CSV table of C-alpha atoms in Angstrom, one decimal:
chain,number,residue,atom,x,y,z
A,143,MET,CA,71.3,23.4,-62.2
A,144,ASP,CA,71.9,21.6,-58.9
A,145,PRO,CA,71.1,17.9,-59.6
A,146,ASP,CA,69.4,17.7,-56.1
A,147,PHE,CA,66.8,20.0,-57.4
A,148,LEU,CA,65.8,17.8,-60.2
A,149,ASN,CA,66.1,14.6,-58.2
A,150,ALA,CA,63.8,16.0,-55.5
A,151,PHE,CA,60.9,16.7,-57.9
A,152,THR,CA,60.1,13.4,-59.4
A,153,GLN,CA,56.4,14.3,-59.7
A,154,PRO,CA,55.8,16.2,-63.0
A,155,SER,CA,53.2,18.5,-61.5
A,156,THR,CA,55.6,19.9,-58.9
A,157,LEU,CA,58.4,20.3,-61.4
A,158,ASP,CA,56.2,21.9,-64.0
A,159,ARG,CA,55.0,24.4,-61.3
A,160,PHE,CA,58.5,25.5,-60.6
A,161,LEU,CA,59.4,25.8,-64.3
A,162,THR,CA,56.3,27.7,-65.4
A,163,GLU,CA,55.6,29.9,-62.4
A,164,ASP,CA,57.5,32.5,-60.5
A,165,VAL,CA,57.2,30.4,-57.4
A,166,ILE,CA,60.2,31.7,-55.5
A,167,ALA,CA,61.2,35.4,-55.7
A,168,LYS,CA,64.9,36.3,-56.0
A,169,GLY,CA,66.6,36.0,-52.6
A,170,GLU,CA,63.7,34.0,-51.2
A,171,LYS,CA,63.9,30.6,-49.6
A,172,ARG,CA,61.4,27.8,-49.7
A,173,LYS,CA,61.5,24.6,-47.8
A,174,LEU,CA,59.5,21.6,-49.2
A,175,ILE,CA,59.0,18.0,-48.3
A,176,LYS,CA,60.7,15.8,-50.8
A,177,PRO,CA,58.3,13.6,-52.8
A,178,THR,CA,60.2,10.5,-51.6
A,179,SER,CA,59.0,11.4,-48.0
A,180,ARG,CA,55.5,12.4,-48.9
A,181,ASN,CA,54.3,8.8,-48.9
A,182,SER,CA,56.0,7.6,-45.8
A,183,PRO,CA,53.7,5.6,-43.5
A,184,LYS,CA,54.5,7.8,-40.4
A,185,LEU,CA,53.7,11.0,-42.3
A,186,GLU,CA,50.4,9.4,-43.6
A,187,GLU,CA,49.6,8.4,-40.0
A,188,LEU,CA,50.1,11.9,-38.7
A,189,LYS,CA,48.0,13.4,-41.5
A,190,GLN,CA,45.2,11.0,-40.8
A,191,PHE,CA,45.5,11.6,-37.1
A,192,LEU,CA,45.3,15.4,-37.5
A,193,THR,CA,42.4,15.2,-40.0
A,194,GLU,CA,40.4,13.0,-37.7
A,195,TRP,CA,41.2,15.3,-34.7
A,196,ILE,CA,40.0,18.3,-36.6
A,197,ASN,CA,36.8,16.6,-37.8
A,198,ARG,CA,36.1,15.3,-34.2
A,199,THR,CA,36.7,18.8,-32.8
A,200,LEU,CA,34.5,20.6,-35.3
A,201,LYS,CA,31.8,17.9,-35.6
A,202,LYS,CA,29.0,20.0,-34.1
A,203,GLU,CA,29.8,22.7,-36.7
A,204,HIS,CA,29.4,20.2,-39.5
A,205,ILE,CA,32.9,20.9,-40.9
A,206,VAL,CA,34.6,18.0,-42.6
A,207,VAL,CA,38.2,18.1,-43.6
A,208,LYS,CA,39.5,15.7,-46.3
A,209,SER,CA,42.8,17.3,-47.2
A,210,LEU,CA,45.0,19.3,-44.9
A,211,GLU,CA,46.6,21.3,-47.7
A,212,GLU,CA,43.4,22.0,-49.7
A,213,ASP,CA,41.0,22.6,-46.8
A,214,LEU,CA,43.0,24.8,-44.4
A,215,TYR,CA,44.7,27.4,-46.7
A,216,ASP,CA,41.8,29.9,-46.7
A,217,GLY,CA,41.6,30.2,-42.9
A,218,LEU,CA,38.0,29.0,-42.4
A,219,VAL,CA,38.9,25.7,-40.6
A,220,LEU,CA,41.7,27.3,-38.6
A,221,HIS,CA,39.3,30.1,-37.6
A,222,HIS,CA,36.7,27.6,-36.3
A,223,LEU,CA,39.4,25.4,-34.7
A,224,LEU,CA,40.8,28.3,-32.6
A,225,GLU,CA,37.4,29.5,-31.6
A,226,ASN,CA,36.4,26.0,-30.5
A,227,LEU,CA,39.7,25.1,-28.7
A,228,GLY,CA,40.7,28.4,-27.2
A,229,SER,CA,37.4,30.3,-27.1
A,230,LEU,CA,39.1,33.0,-29.2
A,231,LYS,CA,36.9,35.5,-30.8
A,232,LEU,CA,38.6,36.8,-33.9
A,233,ASP,CA,37.6,39.9,-35.8
A,234,VAL,CA,37.5,38.3,-39.2
A,235,ASP,CA,34.9,37.3,-41.8
A,236,LYS,CA,33.6,33.7,-41.5
A,237,ILE,CA,34.2,33.1,-45.2
A,238,ALA,CA,36.9,34.8,-47.3
A,239,LEU,CA,36.5,34.2,-51.0
A,240,THR,CA,39.2,36.3,-52.6
A,241,GLU,CA,43.0,35.8,-52.1
A,242,LYS,CA,43.2,39.3,-50.6
A,243,LYS,CA,40.6,38.5,-48.0
A,244,GLN,CA,42.1,35.1,-47.3
A,245,ARG,CA,45.5,36.7,-46.7
A,246,GLN,CA,44.0,39.3,-44.3
A,247,LYS,CA,42.1,36.6,-42.4
A,248,LEU,CA,45.2,34.3,-42.1
A,249,THR,CA,47.2,37.3,-40.9
A,250,VAL,CA,44.8,37.8,-37.9
A,251,ILE,CA,44.8,34.0,-37.3
A,252,MET,CA,48.6,33.7,-37.3
A,253,GLU,CA,49.0,36.7,-35.0
A,254,ALA,CA,46.5,35.1,-32.6
A,255,VAL,CA,48.3,31.7,-32.7
A,256,ALA,CA,51.7,33.3,-32.0
A,257,LYS,CA,50.2,35.2,-29.1
A,258,CYS,CA,48.6,32.1,-27.6
A,259,LEU,CA,51.7,30.0,-28.0
A,260,GLN,CA,54.0,32.9,-26.9
A,261,LEU,CA,56.2,32.5,-29.9
A,262,GLU,CA,58.3,35.2,-31.6
A,263,GLU,CA,58.4,35.5,-35.4
A,264,SER,CA,61.8,33.8,-35.5
A,265,GLN,CA,60.4,30.7,-33.8
A,266,LEU,CA,57.5,30.1,-36.2
A,267,LYS,CA,57.8,27.2,-38.6
A,268,TRP,CA,54.9,28.6,-40.7
A,269,SER,CA,53.8,31.9,-42.2
A,270,VAL,CA,50.7,33.4,-43.8
A,271,GLU,CA,52.2,33.0,-47.3
A,272,SER,CA,53.2,29.3,-46.7
A,273,ILE,CA,49.7,28.4,-45.5
A,274,LEU,CA,48.1,30.3,-48.3
A,275,ALA,CA,50.3,28.5,-50.7
A,276,LYS,CA,49.0,25.1,-49.4
A,277,ASP,CA,52.5,24.2,-48.1
A,278,LEU,CA,52.1,20.8,-46.3
A,279,LEU,CA,55.2,21.1,-44.1
A,280,SER,CA,54.1,24.5,-42.7
A,281,THR,CA,50.5,23.3,-42.3
A,282,LEU,CA,51.6,20.2,-40.3
A,283,HIS,CA,53.9,22.3,-38.0
A,284,LEU,CA,51.1,24.7,-37.4
A,285,LEU,CA,48.5,22.0,-36.5
A,286,VAL,CA,50.9,20.1,-34.3
A,287,ALA,CA,51.7,23.3,-32.4
A,288,ILE,CA,48.0,24.2,-31.9
A,289,ALA,CA,47.2,20.6,-30.8
A,290,LYS,CA,50.1,20.5,-28.3
A,291,HIS,CA,49.1,23.8,-26.8
A,292,PHE,CA,45.3,23.4,-26.5
A,293,GLU,CA,45.2,19.6,-25.9
A,294,SER,CA,48.5,18.7,-24.3
A,295,ASN,CA,47.4,15.1,-23.6
A,296,LEU,CA,46.7,14.4,-27.2
A,297,ALA,CA,48.7,11.3,-28.3
A,298,LEU,CA,50.3,12.6,-31.4
A,299,PRO,CA,52.2,10.0,-33.4
A,300,PRO,CA,55.8,10.4,-32.3
A,301,ASN,CA,59.0,10.4,-34.3
A,302,VAL,CA,57.5,11.8,-37.5
A,303,GLN,CA,60.3,13.1,-39.7
A,304,VAL,CA,60.6,14.0,-43.3
A,305,GLU,CA,63.4,14.7,-45.8
A,306,THR,CA,63.2,18.3,-46.9
A,307,ILE,CA,64.8,20.4,-49.7
A,308,THR,CA,65.4,24.1,-49.2
A,309,ILE,CA,65.4,26.1,-52.5
A,310,GLU,CA,66.9,29.5,-52.8
A,311,THR,CA,67.2,31.8,-55.8
A,312,THR,CA,70.6,33.5,-56.2
A,313,SER,CA,72.3,35.6,-58.8
A,314,THR,CA,73.8,32.4,-60.2
A,315,GLY,CA,70.6,30.3,-60.2
A,316,LEU,CA,68.9,27.9,-57.9
A,317,LYS,CA,70.7,26.8,-54.8
A,318,THR,CA,69.4,23.8,-52.8
A,319,SER,CA,70.2,22.0,-49.5
A,320,ASN,CA,68.8,18.8,-48.0
A,321,ALA,CA,67.9,18.1,-44.4
A,322,VAL,CA,65.9,15.8,-42.2
A,323,GLU,CA,63.2,17.6,-40.1
A,324,TYR,CA,61.1,16.3,-37.2
A,325,ILE,CA,57.4,17.3,-37.2
A,326,THR,CA,56.6,15.6,-34.0
A,327,GLU,CA,59.0,15.0,-31.1
A,328,ASN,CA,61.5,12.2,-31.1
A,329,LYS,CA,60.3,9.9,-28.3
A,330,GLU,CA,63.7,8.4,-27.7
A,331,ASN,CA,65.3,11.8,-27.3
A,332,ILE,CA,62.5,12.9,-24.9
A,333,GLU,CA,63.1,9.8,-22.8
A,334,ALA,CA,66.9,10.5,-22.8
A,335,GLN,CA,66.3,14.1,-21.9
A,336,SER,CA,64.0,13.1,-19.0
A,337,LYS,CA,66.8,11.2,-17.3
A,338,ASP,CA,68.7,13.4,-14.8
A,339,ASP,CA,72.4,13.9,-15.5
A,340,ALA,CA,75.1,15.2,-13.2
A,341,PHE,CA,74.1,18.8,-13.7
A,342,ASP,CA,70.4,18.1,-13.0
A,343,GLU,CA,71.3,16.5,-9.7
A,344,LEU,CA,73.6,19.5,-8.9
A,345,PHE,CA,70.8,21.9,-9.5
A,346,SER,CA,68.3,20.0,-7.4
A,347,CYS,CA,70.4,18.3,-4.7
A,348,ALA,CA,73.5,20.5,-4.3
A,349,PRO,CA,72.8,24.1,-5.3
A,350,ASP,CA,75.5,25.2,-2.8
A,351,LYS,CA,78.1,23.6,-5.1
A,352,LEU,CA,76.8,25.2,-8.3
A,353,ASP,CA,79.1,28.3,-8.1
A,354,ALA,CA,82.1,26.0,-7.9
A,355,ALA,CA,80.9,24.0,-10.9
A,356,LYS,CA,80.3,27.2,-13.0
A,357,LYS,CA,83.8,28.4,-12.1
A,358,ALA,CA,85.3,25.2,-13.2
A,359,VAL,CA,83.4,25.3,-16.5
A,360,LEU,CA,84.5,29.0,-17.1
A,361,GLN,CA,88.1,28.0,-16.5
A,362,PHE,CA,87.8,25.1,-19.0
A,363,VAL,CA,86.2,27.4,-21.6
A,364,ASP,CA,88.8,30.2,-21.1
A,365,GLN,CA,91.6,27.7,-21.4
A,366,HIS,CA,90.5,26.9,-25.0
A,367,VAL,CA,89.0,30.1,-26.4
A,368,GLY,CA,91.7,32.1,-24.7
A,369,LYS,CA,94.0,30.9,-27.5
A,370,LEU,CA,91.8,33.1,-29.8
A,371,GLY,CA,92.2,36.1,-27.6
A,372,LEU,CA,88.8,35.7,-26.0
A,373,ASN,CA,87.8,35.9,-22.4
A,374,VAL,CA,84.6,34.4,-20.9
A,375,LYS,CA,83.3,35.8,-17.6
A,376,ASP,CA,79.6,34.9,-17.7
A,377,ILE,CA,78.1,31.6,-19.0
A,378,GLU,CA,74.5,32.8,-19.4
A,379,SER,CA,75.1,36.0,-21.4
A,380,GLN,CA,78.2,35.1,-23.4
A,381,PHE,CA,76.9,31.8,-24.7
A,382,SER,CA,73.5,33.2,-25.7
A,383,ASP,CA,74.5,34.2,-29.2
A,384,GLY,CA,76.2,31.0,-30.1
A,385,VAL,CA,79.6,32.5,-31.1
A,386,ILE,CA,81.6,31.2,-28.1
A,387,LEU,CA,80.0,27.8,-28.4
A,388,LEU,CA,80.9,27.6,-32.1
A,389,LEU,CA,84.5,28.7,-31.5
A,390,LEU,CA,84.9,26.4,-28.5
A,391,THR,CA,83.6,23.4,-30.5
A,392,GLY,CA,86.0,24.2,-33.3
A,393,GLN,CA,88.9,24.4,-30.8
A,394,LEU,CA,88.0,21.1,-29.1
A,395,GLU,CA,87.3,19.2,-32.3
A,396,GLY,CA,90.3,20.6,-34.2
A,397,TYR,CA,88.6,22.2,-37.2
A,398,PHE,CA,88.3,25.7,-38.7
A,399,LEU,CA,84.8,27.2,-38.9
A,400,ASN,CA,84.4,29.3,-42.1
A,401,LEU,CA,83.4,32.8,-41.0
A,402,ARG,CA,80.8,32.9,-43.9
A,403,ASN,CA,78.9,30.1,-42.2
A,404,PHE,CA,78.0,32.0,-39.0
A,405,PHE,CA,77.6,35.5,-37.6
A,406,LEU,CA,80.7,36.5,-35.7
A,407,THR,CA,78.9,39.6,-34.4
A,408,PRO,CA,75.1,38.7,-34.5
A,409,ALA,CA,72.9,41.7,-34.6
A,410,SER,CA,69.5,40.1,-34.2
A,411,THR,CA,67.7,37.1,-32.6
A,412,THR,CA,67.5,35.4,-36.0
A,413,GLU,CA,71.3,35.6,-36.4
A,414,MET,CA,71.8,34.3,-32.8
A,415,LEU,CA,69.5,31.4,-33.4
A,416,HIS,CA,71.4,30.6,-36.6
A,417,ASN,CA,74.6,30.4,-34.7
A,418,VAL,CA,73.1,28.3,-31.9
A,419,ASN,CA,71.4,25.9,-34.3
A,420,LEU,CA,74.7,25.5,-36.2
A,421,ALA,CA,76.6,24.7,-33.0
A,422,LEU,CA,74.0,22.1,-31.9
A,423,ASP,CA,74.1,20.5,-35.3
A,424,LEU,CA,77.9,20.3,-35.2
A,425,LEU,CA,77.8,18.8,-31.7
A,426,ALA,CA,75.2,16.2,-32.7
A,427,GLU,CA,77.1,15.3,-35.9
A,428,GLY,CA,80.2,14.8,-33.8
A,429,GLY,CA,78.4,12.4,-31.4
A,430,LEU,CA,78.8,14.9,-28.5
A,431,LEU,CA,75.1,15.6,-28.1
A,432,ASN,CA,72.6,12.7,-27.7
A,433,PHE,CA,69.6,14.6,-26.4
A,434,PRO,CA,67.6,17.6,-27.8
A,435,VAL,CA,68.4,21.1,-26.7
A,436,ASN,CA,65.9,24.0,-27.3
A,437,SER,CA,68.0,26.5,-29.3
A,438,GLU,CA,65.6,29.3,-28.3
């Protein structure tokens, strides 16, 4: 068994749950906050902030939340929160006592949230099942997204990040991978992004020179990916699936990208996003990208 799996679960209750229950179905992935990150001061600050925000928002309805995981999974608090913040009237029962009813209620709520936030399924960092399973990471992502949408001036604690472990069941056993994930925005990156660079100035001050700049970029790209027998004619469309960006990065940095790590002919938005996210990660690791880019 992967040693990272055992190291990640230092709390007996968590480990026992994975050993005694069929928590993850074959082929399924689960992302969890490592126990070492669960007690970080920044995470505790965010949890406290969101708890107080919910209680303040729902004070007139006499709803008091004490635990984000334990008090939100059945949909009751989320239902009241959406009705209060967005004046949304959802066709669901106020109280759902059985797991079946709770799942049905959460499905309606999640659909309403995705519609309000104008997010596609591939962009969601939560799901009905993860909220129902009292998954803290999913619950935090959901609440932060709701708060930012309905109360954009809310001063959420910035730079909240956690160490995560992704667990997947395969034919050979459990496979794990580690990562660092931001739950709230990195303030330093936002400030860096807000500063205009040369292309920002080109768009705003010299749009007449934009075509010449695009032509120069295309020539640069063709010079390098042309060695692979590729030809780029349109920046917007041909970069959208991440393939050209990955191959260009490999050419410029002098390394080979294993074809098993990305989709050479992506057939869905999910596969395209995988490619783009991989490319952005490689650029960041190589010190070539020092500000956030929205992969979507």
